[in-house]
mmCIF file of C-alpha atoms in Angstrom:
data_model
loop_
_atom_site.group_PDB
_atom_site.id
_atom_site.type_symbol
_atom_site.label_atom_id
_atom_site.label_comp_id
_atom_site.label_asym_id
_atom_site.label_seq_id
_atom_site.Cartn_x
_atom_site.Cartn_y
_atom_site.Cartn_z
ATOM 1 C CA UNK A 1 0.000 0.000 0.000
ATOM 2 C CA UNK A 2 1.649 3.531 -0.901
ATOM 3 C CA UNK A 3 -0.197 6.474 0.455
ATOM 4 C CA UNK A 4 0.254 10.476 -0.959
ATOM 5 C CA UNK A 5 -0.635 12.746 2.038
ATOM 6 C CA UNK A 6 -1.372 15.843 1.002
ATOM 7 C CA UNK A 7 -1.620 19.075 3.578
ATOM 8 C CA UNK A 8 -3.721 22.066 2.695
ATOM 9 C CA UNK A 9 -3.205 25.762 3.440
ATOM 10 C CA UNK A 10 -3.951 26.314 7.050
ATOM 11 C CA UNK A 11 -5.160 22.958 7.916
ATOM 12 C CA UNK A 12 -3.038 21.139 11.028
ATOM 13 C CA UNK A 13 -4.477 17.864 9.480
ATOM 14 C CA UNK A 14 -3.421 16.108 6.353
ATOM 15 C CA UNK A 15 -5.436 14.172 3.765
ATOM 16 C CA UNK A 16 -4.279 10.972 2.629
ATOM 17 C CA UNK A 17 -5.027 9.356 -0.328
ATOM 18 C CA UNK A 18 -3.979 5.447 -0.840
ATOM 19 C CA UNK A 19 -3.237 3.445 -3.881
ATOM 20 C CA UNK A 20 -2.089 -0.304 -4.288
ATOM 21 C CA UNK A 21 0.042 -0.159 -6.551
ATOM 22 C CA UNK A 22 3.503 2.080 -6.660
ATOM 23 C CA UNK A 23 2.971 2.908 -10.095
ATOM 24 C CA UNK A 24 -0.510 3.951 -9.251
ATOM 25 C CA UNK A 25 0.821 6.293 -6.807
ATOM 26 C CA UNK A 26 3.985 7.550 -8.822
ATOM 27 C CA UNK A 27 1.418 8.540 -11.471
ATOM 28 C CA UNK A 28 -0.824 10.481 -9.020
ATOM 29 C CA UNK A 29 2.152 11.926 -7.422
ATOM 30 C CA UNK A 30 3.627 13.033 -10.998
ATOM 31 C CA UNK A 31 0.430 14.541 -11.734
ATOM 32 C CA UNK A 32 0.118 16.315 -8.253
ATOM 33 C CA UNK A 33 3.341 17.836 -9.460
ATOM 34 C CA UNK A 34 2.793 19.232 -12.081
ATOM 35 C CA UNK A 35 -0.491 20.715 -11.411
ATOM 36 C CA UNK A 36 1.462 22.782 -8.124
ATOM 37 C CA UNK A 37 4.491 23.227 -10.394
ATOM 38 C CA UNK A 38 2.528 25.022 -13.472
ATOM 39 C CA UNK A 39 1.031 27.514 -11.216
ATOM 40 C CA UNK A 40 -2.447 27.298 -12.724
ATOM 41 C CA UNK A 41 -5.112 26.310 -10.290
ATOM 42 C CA UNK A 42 -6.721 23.432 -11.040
ATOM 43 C CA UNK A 43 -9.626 21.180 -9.800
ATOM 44 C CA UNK A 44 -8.433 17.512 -8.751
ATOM 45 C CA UNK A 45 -10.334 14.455 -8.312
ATOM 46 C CA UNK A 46 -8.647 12.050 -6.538
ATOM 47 C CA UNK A 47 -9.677 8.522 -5.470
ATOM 48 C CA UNK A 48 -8.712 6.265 -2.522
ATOM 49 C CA UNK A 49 -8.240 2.443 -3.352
ATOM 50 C CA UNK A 50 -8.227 1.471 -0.163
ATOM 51 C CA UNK A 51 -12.033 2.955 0.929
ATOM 52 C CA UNK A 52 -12.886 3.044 -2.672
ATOM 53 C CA UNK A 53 -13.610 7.268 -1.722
ATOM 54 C CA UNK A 54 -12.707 10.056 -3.630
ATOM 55 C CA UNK A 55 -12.467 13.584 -3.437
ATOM 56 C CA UNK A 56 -11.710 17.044 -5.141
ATOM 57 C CA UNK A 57 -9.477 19.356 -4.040
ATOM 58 C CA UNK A 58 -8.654 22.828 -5.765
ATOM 59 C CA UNK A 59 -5.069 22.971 -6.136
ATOM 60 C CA UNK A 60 -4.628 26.468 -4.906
ATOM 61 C CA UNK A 61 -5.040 25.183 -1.383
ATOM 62 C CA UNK A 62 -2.290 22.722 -1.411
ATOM 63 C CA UNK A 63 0.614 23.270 0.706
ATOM 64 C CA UNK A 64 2.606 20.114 0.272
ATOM 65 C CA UNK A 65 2.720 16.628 -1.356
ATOM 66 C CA UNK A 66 4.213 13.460 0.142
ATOM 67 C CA UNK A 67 4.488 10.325 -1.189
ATOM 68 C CA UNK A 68 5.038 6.979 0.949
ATOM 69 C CA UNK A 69 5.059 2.961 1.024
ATOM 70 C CA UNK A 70 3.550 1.595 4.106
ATOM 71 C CA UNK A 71 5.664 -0.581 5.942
ATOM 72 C CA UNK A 72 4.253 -3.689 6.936
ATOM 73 C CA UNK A 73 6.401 -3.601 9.910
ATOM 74 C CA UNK A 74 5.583 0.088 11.260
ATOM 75 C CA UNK A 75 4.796 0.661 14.536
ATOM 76 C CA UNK A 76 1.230 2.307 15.246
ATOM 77 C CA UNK A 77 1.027 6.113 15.735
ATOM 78 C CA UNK A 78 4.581 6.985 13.825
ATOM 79 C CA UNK A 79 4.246 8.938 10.314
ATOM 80 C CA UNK A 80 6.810 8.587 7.652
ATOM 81 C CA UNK A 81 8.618 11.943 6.688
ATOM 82 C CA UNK A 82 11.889 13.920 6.497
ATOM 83 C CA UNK A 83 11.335 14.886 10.022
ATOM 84 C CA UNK A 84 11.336 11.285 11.790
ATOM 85 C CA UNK A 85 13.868 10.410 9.705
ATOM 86 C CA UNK A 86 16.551 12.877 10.559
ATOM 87 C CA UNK A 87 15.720 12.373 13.730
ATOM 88 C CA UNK A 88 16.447 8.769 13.066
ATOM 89 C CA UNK A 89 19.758 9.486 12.296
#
């Protein structure tokens, strides 16, 4: 399971939107990029494989993009990120 979270101007909380497959996720990821990169807002649907929900999001209102693999092995309450891993170190 990979999962992109995605945080949103002013919003402590982040949405996450999961995929099966890594080239699933690379794709939505790529396209995420893109869309912030060109500057033009944009409407995105996006749709989680894992509930089978989706939802819309103007891309104005994005703040940042992550991509991530779940770990089989991770322990409960951690998140993956640049943070927790330099703190790792």
């Amino acid at each position: 399971m990979f999962t992109i979270e995605i945080t949103l101007k002013g919003v402590p909380a982040m949405l996450a939107v999961q995929y099966k497959e890594a080239e699933a996720a690379e794709a939505s990821f790529q396209n995420l990029s893109d869309v912030l990169r060109s500057g033009q807002p944009q409407w995105l649907d996006l749709t989680c494989e894992k509930t089978e929900k989706k939802i819309l999001l103007a891309s104005a209102e994005i703040a940042a993009v992550q991509l991530t693999p779940k770990a089989g092995g991770a322990q409960a309450g951690t998140r993956a990120g640049f943070l927790s891993a330099a703190s790792q170190s």
